[in-house]
């Protein structure tokens, strides 16, 4: 019986190890697809849908679009899969006020990543 349980445990662990990899976002990217949550003037983008449902989930990437784009996205897209286009900016703890201003929105980097997204557009993903 013990060998049977050990075998089942090994099988379960190998199934987890061969599952799909979580896509990683890069500072070189100009398009980012994932699930979005909005907080304050910024958004948090997650690679996996289950992450957006869990408070304080990591890893994620913080960012913001213009105030008008953010208002529209907050009304229509919270918790949905989106594609965000834009550029990135490196994050440094020594930033004035610990934030980056982007077209009227303030990014405070709630995700704590090495970079943030300065978004031009946020749309539902296809």
C-alpha atoms as one frame of an Amber mdcrd trajectory, in Angstrom:
protein
   0.000   0.000   0.000   2.860   2.392   0.834   4.445   1.846  -2.603   1.066
   2.581  -4.198   0.737   5.903  -2.317   4.300   6.883  -3.173   3.593   6.111
  -6.815   0.444   8.253  -6.786   2.337  11.123  -5.155   5.084  10.938  -7.770
   2.506  10.891 -10.558   0.722  13.934  -9.136   3.984  15.870  -8.803   5.071
  15.032 -12.340   1.693  16.182 -13.679   2.193  19.544 -11.958   5.712  19.878
 -13.310   4.629  19.295 -16.905   1.605  21.647 -16.830   1.485  24.792 -18.941
   4.045  27.425 -18.022   2.844  30.819 -16.826   3.667  33.439 -19.452   6.149
  35.995 -18.197   6.044  39.675 -19.087   9.197  41.425 -20.230  10.226  45.076
 -20.108  10.934  44.781 -23.856   7.285  43.888 -24.646   4.879  46.397 -26.207
   1.738  44.213 -25.931   0.669  42.407 -22.764  -2.226  39.942 -22.504  -3.635
  38.808 -19.171  -6.315  39.438 -16.562  -6.664  42.916 -15.128  -7.635  44.321
 -11.751  -7.955  48.044 -11.082  -6.953  49.805  -7.878  -6.620  53.534  -7.382
  -5.218  55.157 -10.497  -3.370  52.058 -11.688  -4.064  48.543 -12.894  -2.458
  45.246 -12.021  -2.020  42.735 -14.852  -1.857  39.000 -14.091  -0.818  36.147
 -16.365  -3.322  33.693 -14.809  -7.048  34.189 -14.321  -7.078  32.714 -10.813
  -4.544  35.335  -9.670  -6.905  38.236 -10.353  -9.434  36.681  -7.946  -6.963
  36.493  -5.037  -6.134  39.633  -3.054  -2.429  40.586  -3.044  -1.592  37.912
  -5.627   1.886  37.972  -7.196   3.528  38.127  -9.647   1.835  40.923 -11.539
   2.760  44.067 -13.455   1.459  47.506 -12.480   0.611  50.186 -14.991  -1.761
  52.927 -16.060  -3.260  54.545 -19.128  -4.631  58.054 -19.573  -7.357  59.071
 -17.127 -10.085  58.724 -19.756  -8.824  55.304 -20.893  -8.610  54.156 -17.260
 -12.155  55.361 -16.459 -13.543  53.469 -19.444 -11.542  50.337 -18.644 -12.613
  50.368 -14.974 -16.273  50.480 -16.040 -15.991  47.796 -18.700 -13.015  45.488
 -18.130 -12.315  44.736 -14.449 -11.436  41.061 -13.927 -11.486  40.331 -17.660
  -8.812  39.082 -20.026  -7.347  42.096 -21.824  -4.589  43.106 -24.188  -2.706
  46.221 -23.162  -0.441  48.040 -25.602   2.164  50.598 -24.652   5.714  50.816
 -23.426   7.425  50.079 -20.153   9.388  52.221 -17.727  11.954  50.962 -15.251
  10.918  51.258 -11.618  13.272  52.687  -9.040  12.602  53.021  -5.312  14.178
  56.475  -5.482  11.507  57.978  -7.731  10.132  61.335  -6.544   6.986  60.583
  -4.550   7.510  56.859  -5.271   5.338  57.077  -8.373   5.386  57.632 -12.117
   2.865  60.004 -13.691   1.378  58.837 -16.990  -1.174  61.013 -18.798  -2.916
  62.117 -15.607  -2.694  58.756 -13.808  -0.233  57.893 -11.055   1.475  54.500
 -10.962   2.635  53.503  -7.477   3.725  49.991  -8.524   1.491  47.962  -6.213
   2.968  44.820  -7.826   6.490  45.787  -6.797   8.021  44.821 -10.142  11.184
  46.042 -11.835   9.116  47.878 -14.468   5.623  49.301 -15.006   3.440  49.604
 -18.111   2.700  53.023 -19.597  -0.387  51.985 -21.530  -1.745  53.566 -24.678
  -4.697  51.180 -25.049  -6.592  48.564 -22.994  -8.970  46.247 -24.890 -10.714
  42.932 -24.330  -8.450  40.093 -25.504  -9.550  38.102 -28.524
